[in-house]
Coordinates of C-alpha atoms (C1' of nucleotides) in Angstrom, one line a residue:
Chain A
X189 CA 165.7 -104.0 -8.8
X190 CA 168.9 -102.4 -7.9
X191 CA 167.1 -99.8 -10.9
X192 CA 167.7 -96.2 -10.1
X193 CA 165.2 -94.1 -10.5
X194 CA 165.6 -90.9 -12.5
X195 CA 165.1 -88.4 -10.2
X196 CA 164.4 -84.6 -10.9
X197 CA 168.1 -82.7 -11.2
X198 CA 167.9 -79.9 -8.5
X199 CA 171.3 -77.5 -8.5
X200 CA 173.1 -77.4 -6.0
X201 CA 173.0 -75.3 -3.4
X202 CA 176.2 -73.0 -4.7
X203 CA 175.0 -73.5 -8.1
X204 CA 172.3 -70.5 -7.3
X205 CA 172.4 -67.9 -9.6
X206 CA 171.0 -65.2 -8.1
X207 CA 169.9 -63.7 -11.6
X208 CA 168.3 -67.0 -12.2
X209 CA 166.3 -66.9 -8.9
X210 CA 164.9 -63.5 -9.5
X211 CA 163.6 -64.3 -13.2
X212 CA 161.5 -67.6 -11.6
X213 CA 160.5 -65.1 -9.4
X214 CA 159.3 -62.6 -11.6
X215 CA 156.9 -63.9 -13.6
X216 CA 152.8 -63.8 -11.1
X217 CA 151.9 -67.6 -11.1
X218 CA 155.2 -69.0 -10.0
X219 CA 155.6 -66.7 -7.6
X220 CA 151.9 -67.3 -6.1
X221 CA 153.0 -70.6 -6.0
X222 CA 156.3 -69.8 -3.8
X223 CA 154.2 -68.4 -1.3
X224 CA 152.2 -71.3 -1.1
X225 CA 154.7 -73.7 0.0
X226 CA 156.2 -70.6 1.9
X227 CA 153.6 -72.1 4.2
X228 CA 154.9 -75.4 4.2
X229 CA 155.6 -78.1 1.5
X230 CA 152.3 -79.9 -0.4
X231 CA 151.7 -82.7 -2.5
X232 CA 151.4 -81.3 -6.7
X233 CA 147.8 -82.3 -6.2
X234 CA 147.2 -79.6 -3.3
X235 CA 149.0 -77.0 -4.6
X236 CA 146.3 -74.6 -6.8
X237 CA 146.6 -72.2 -9.3
X238 CA 145.0 -69.2 -9.7
X239 CA 143.6 -70.5 -13.4
X240 CA 142.2 -74.2 -12.1
X241 CA 141.7 -75.2 -15.9
X242 CA 145.5 -74.8 -16.5
X243 CA 146.6 -77.7 -18.6
X244 CA 149.1 -79.7 -16.4
X245 CA 151.4 -79.7 -18.9
X246 CA 151.6 -75.8 -18.0
X247 CA 151.6 -76.6 -14.4
X248 CA 154.8 -78.7 -14.7
X249 CA 156.1 -76.5 -16.9
X250 CA 156.0 -73.8 -14.1
X251 CA 157.6 -76.2 -11.8
X252 CA 160.3 -76.8 -13.8
X253 CA 161.3 -72.9 -14.3
X254 CA 161.0 -73.4 -9.8
X255 CA 162.9 -76.4 -9.3
X256 CA 165.9 -75.3 -12.1
X257 CA 166.5 -72.0 -10.3
X258 CA 166.7 -73.9 -7.2
X259 CA 164.0 -72.3 -5.2
X260 CA 162.0 -75.8 -5.2
X261 CA 162.5 -79.4 -4.6
X262 CA 160.4 -81.6 -6.3
X263 CA 160.6 -84.9 -5.2
X264 CA 158.3 -88.2 -6.0
X265 CA 156.1 -89.5 -3.6
X266 CA 153.5 -92.0 -3.6
X267 CA 152.1 -91.7 -7.0
X268 CA 152.2 -87.6 -6.9
X269 CA 155.1 -84.9 -5.9
X270 CA 155.9 -83.2 -3.0
X271 CA 156.9 -79.8 -3.6
X272 CA 158.4 -78.3 -1.4
X273 CA 160.6 -74.4 -0.9
X274 CA 164.5 -74.4 -1.0
X275 CA 164.4 -72.2 2.0
X276 CA 167.4 -72.2 3.9
X277 CA 169.5 -73.4 0.5
X278 CA 168.2 -70.0 -0.7
X279 CA 168.7 -68.2 2.4
X280 CA 172.1 -69.0 3.1
X281 CA 173.0 -68.1 -0.7
X282 CA 170.9 -64.7 -0.6
X283 CA 170.6 -64.2 3.0
X284 CA 167.6 -61.9 3.1
X285 CA 166.3 -62.0 -0.2
X286 CA 163.6 -64.5 -0.3
X287 CA 161.9 -63.2 3.0
X288 CA 161.9 -59.6 1.4
X289 CA 160.7 -61.1 -1.5
X290 CA 157.7 -63.1 0.5
X291 CA 156.8 -59.8 2.0
X292 CA 156.9 -58.1 -0.3
X293 CA 154.4 -60.0 -2.6
X294 CA 152.0 -60.1 0.9
X295 CA 151.1 -56.6 0.3
X296 CA 147.7 -55.9 -1.6
Chain B
X52 CA 159.1 -20.9 -23.4
X53 CA 156.1 -21.9 -21.8
X54 CA 156.7 -25.4 -23.7
X55 CA 157.1 -28.3 -21.9
X56 CA 160.3 -30.9 -22.4
X57 CA 158.8 -33.8 -22.7
X58 CA 160.3 -35.8 -19.8
X59 CA 160.4 -40.1 -19.9
X60 CA 157.8 -41.2 -18.0
X61 CA 158.2 -43.4 -14.2
X62 CA 155.8 -44.9 -12.8
X63 CA 155.0 -43.5 -8.8
X64 CA 156.2 -45.1 -6.1
X65 CA 152.8 -46.9 -5.3
X66 CA 152.4 -48.1 -8.7
X67 CA 156.0 -50.0 -8.5
X68 CA 154.9 -54.2 -9.3
X69 CA 157.2 -57.0 -7.8
X70 CA 157.1 -59.1 -10.7
X71 CA 158.9 -56.4 -12.9
X72 CA 160.8 -55.1 -9.9
X73 CA 161.6 -58.7 -10.3
X74 CA 162.1 -59.2 -14.0
X75 CA 164.0 -56.5 -14.5
X76 CA 166.7 -57.6 -11.9
X77 CA 167.5 -60.5 -13.6
X78 CA 169.5 -60.0 -16.6
X79 CA 173.1 -59.8 -15.5
X80 CA 173.5 -56.4 -17.5
X81 CA 170.7 -54.3 -16.1
X82 CA 171.9 -55.7 -12.7
X83 CA 175.5 -54.6 -13.4
X84 CA 174.1 -51.5 -14.3
X85 CA 172.2 -51.2 -10.6
X86 CA 175.5 -52.2 -8.8
X87 CA 177.1 -49.0 -10.4
X88 CA 173.9 -46.5 -9.6
X89 CA 174.0 -48.0 -6.3
X90 CA 177.1 -46.1 -5.4
X91 CA 175.3 -43.1 -6.6
X92 CA 174.0 -41.2 -9.5
X93 CA 176.0 -41.2 -12.4
X94 CA 176.2 -40.0 -16.3
X95 CA 174.9 -42.0 -18.6
X96 CA 178.6 -41.7 -20.6
X97 CA 180.0 -42.6 -17.5
X98 CA 178.2 -45.5 -16.9
X99 CA 179.9 -48.7 -18.2
X100 CA 178.4 -52.0 -19.5
X101 CA 180.2 -55.2 -19.0
X102 CA 180.6 -54.9 -23.1
X103 CA 182.3 -51.0 -24.2
X104 CA 181.1 -51.7 -27.9
X105 CA 177.3 -51.9 -27.1
X106 CA 174.9 -50.5 -29.4
X107 CA 173.9 -47.1 -27.8
X108 CA 170.3 -48.1 -28.6
X109 CA 170.2 -51.5 -26.7
X110 CA 172.2 -49.3 -24.1
X111 CA 168.9 -47.5 -23.9
X112 CA 166.8 -50.3 -23.9
X113 CA 168.3 -51.5 -20.5
X114 CA 167.4 -48.2 -19.4
X115 CA 164.1 -48.2 -20.0
X116 CA 163.1 -52.0 -19.1
X117 CA 164.7 -50.6 -15.5
X118 CA 162.8 -47.0 -15.5
X119 CA 159.9 -48.7 -16.4
X120 CA 160.1 -50.7 -13.7
X121 CA 160.8 -47.6 -10.9
X122 CA 164.1 -49.0 -10.4
X123 CA 166.2 -46.1 -11.6
X124 CA 165.8 -42.2 -12.4
X125 CA 166.4 -40.7 -16.1
X126 CA 166.3 -37.4 -16.5
X127 CA 168.0 -35.1 -18.6
X128 CA 171.7 -33.3 -17.2
X129 CA 173.5 -31.0 -19.9
X130 CA 173.6 -32.7 -22.9
X131 CA 173.2 -36.3 -21.6
X132 CA 171.4 -37.7 -18.4
X133 CA 171.5 -38.6 -14.8
X134 CA 171.1 -42.1 -14.1
X135 CA 169.7 -42.6 -9.8
X136 CA 169.0 -45.7 -8.1
X137 CA 165.7 -44.8 -6.4
X138 CA 166.6 -46.9 -3.6
X139 CA 163.9 -44.8 -1.4
X140 CA 160.9 -46.4 -3.5
X141 CA 162.0 -49.1 -3.6
X142 CA 162.7 -49.8 0.1
X143 CA 159.4 -47.8 0.8
X144 CA 157.6 -50.5 -1.6
X145 CA 160.0 -54.1 -1.3
X146 CA 162.0 -53.5 2.0
X147 CA 164.6 -55.1 2.6
X148 CA 164.4 -56.3 -1.1
X149 CA 167.5 -54.3 -3.2
X150 CA 169.5 -54.6 -0.4
X151 CA 169.5 -58.5 -0.7
X152 CA 169.7 -58.6 -4.6
X153 CA 172.5 -56.3 -4.0
X154 CA 174.4 -57.4 -1.5
X155 CA 173.8 -61.1 -2.9
X156 CA 175.2 -59.7 -6.3
X157 CA 177.8 -58.8 -4.6
X158 CA 179.4 -62.2 -3.8
X159 CA 181.1 -64.5 -6.3
Chain C
dC294 C1' 175.1 -21.5 -38.5
dT295 C1' 177.7 -26.1 -38.1
dG296 C1' 179.5 -29.7 -36.2
dA297 C1' 180.3 -33.3 -32.6
dT298 C1' 178.1 -35.6 -29.0
dT299 C1' 174.4 -37.7 -26.0
dG300 C1' 170.8 -40.3 -26.4
dT301 C1' 165.7 -41.2 -27.5
dT302 C1' 162.4 -44.0 -30.9
dC303 C1' 160.6 -46.7 -34.1
dG304 C1' 161.0 -51.3 -36.8
dA305 C1' 162.2 -55.3 -38.3
dA306 C1' 164.6 -59.5 -37.6
dT307 C1' 166.3 -62.6 -34.0
dA308 C1' 166.1 -65.2 -29.3
dA309 C1' 163.8 -66.8 -25.3
dT310 C1' 159.7 -67.8 -23.3
dT311 C1' 155.3 -69.6 -22.9
dT312 C1' 151.5 -72.4 -23.9
dC313 C1' 148.9 -76.5 -25.0
dG314 C1' 148.1 -81.3 -26.7
dA315 C1' 149.6 -85.7 -26.7
dA316 C1' 152.4 -89.3 -25.6
dC317 C1' 154.4 -91.7 -22.0
dC318 C1' 155.8 -93.3 -17.5
dA319 C1' 155.1 -95.3 -12.3
dA320 C1' 152.0 -96.2 -8.8
dT321 C1' 147.9 -97.2 -7.0
dC322 C1' 143.4 -99.9 -7.0
dC323 C1' 140.1 -103.3 -8.2
Chain D
dG46 C1' 145.9 -107.4 -15.1
dG47 C1' 143.6 -103.0 -16.8
dA48 C1' 141.6 -99.2 -15.6
dT49 C1' 142.8 -94.7 -12.5
dT50 C1' 144.9 -90.9 -11.2
dG51 C1' 149.4 -87.4 -11.2
dG52 C1' 152.8 -85.4 -13.5
dT53 C1' 156.9 -85.5 -17.1
dT54 C1' 158.4 -84.6 -21.3
dC55 C1' 158.4 -83.3 -26.4
dG56 C1' 157.1 -80.7 -30.1
dA57 C1' 154.9 -76.8 -32.7
dA58 C1' 152.6 -72.8 -32.4
dA59 C1' 151.6 -68.3 -29.7
dT60 C1' 153.6 -64.6 -27.7
dT61 C1' 157.0 -61.6 -26.0
dA62 C1' 162.3 -60.0 -25.3
dT63 C1' 166.1 -58.6 -27.2
dT64 C1' 169.6 -56.5 -30.7
dC65 C1' 171.0 -53.3 -33.6
dG66 C1' 170.6 -49.7 -37.3
dA67 C1' 168.5 -46.0 -38.7
dA68 C1' 166.4 -41.0 -38.1
dC69 C1' 165.3 -37.9 -35.2
dA70 C1' 166.5 -33.9 -31.1
dA71 C1' 168.8 -31.7 -28.1
dT72 C1' 172.9 -29.4 -26.1
dC73 C1' 177.1 -27.4 -26.2
dA74 C1' 181.7 -25.3 -29.5
dG75 C1' 183.2 -22.7 -32.1

DNA sequence: CTGATTGTTCGAATAATTTCGAACCAATCC
DNA sequence: GGATTGGTTCGAAATTATTCGAACAATCAG
């Protein structure tokens, strides 16, 4: 049973690239996801998008961009997925950045 | 004399959109430009890119994206252009953001 | 006025992203 | 086992961004 579960890959904290992070955050839908996760981890099924009729493959792709930029963690949980913001990694690598983005996105 | 010089258009401070700003900053070349301008206004001809052989139309386009996002100001000066970072507008609209981006981009 | 310097704009080619259905996989429930 | 739920991956189509030459405009030097 030592079969390894193929986890999704996440970049190391030291490999986070500022431009990739900024790019991932530059999409309104992705930014909205990050804002939800700022409130704490969420199961993917409970993470709602602005358009509820969006295909799941599109939603999955949004998560992939965020994950590959190192912004969120996406790990299996039961039959679903648990999403969380990699806040400490972001803070360590780019101090103040995620906080200012979140508070800037809060207005309006 | 009363002929209006067609200035390039710049968005008002209140019209700055976070996602547009993040997108404009998500390109390494554009981010490098912003870093140079953080040191103070510069004439465009003195603003050097990583690739010195880049065509001027491409350079002009990079400036356009930054200008339309509201990150830089681009005004005529003599026969050239004066570029400046709209730091106070950015700071007023998105407190802390440009500072954290600049300091994050300083490392490496 | 002529010519050289600086940049913008346009249009077309190329490259990168996004979108979405279909196929697939793993865990759960009966 | 078989059906259901929740999500990833693949591939193709559509959209959006980038690149760059050519044409144009304005300023300055002589």
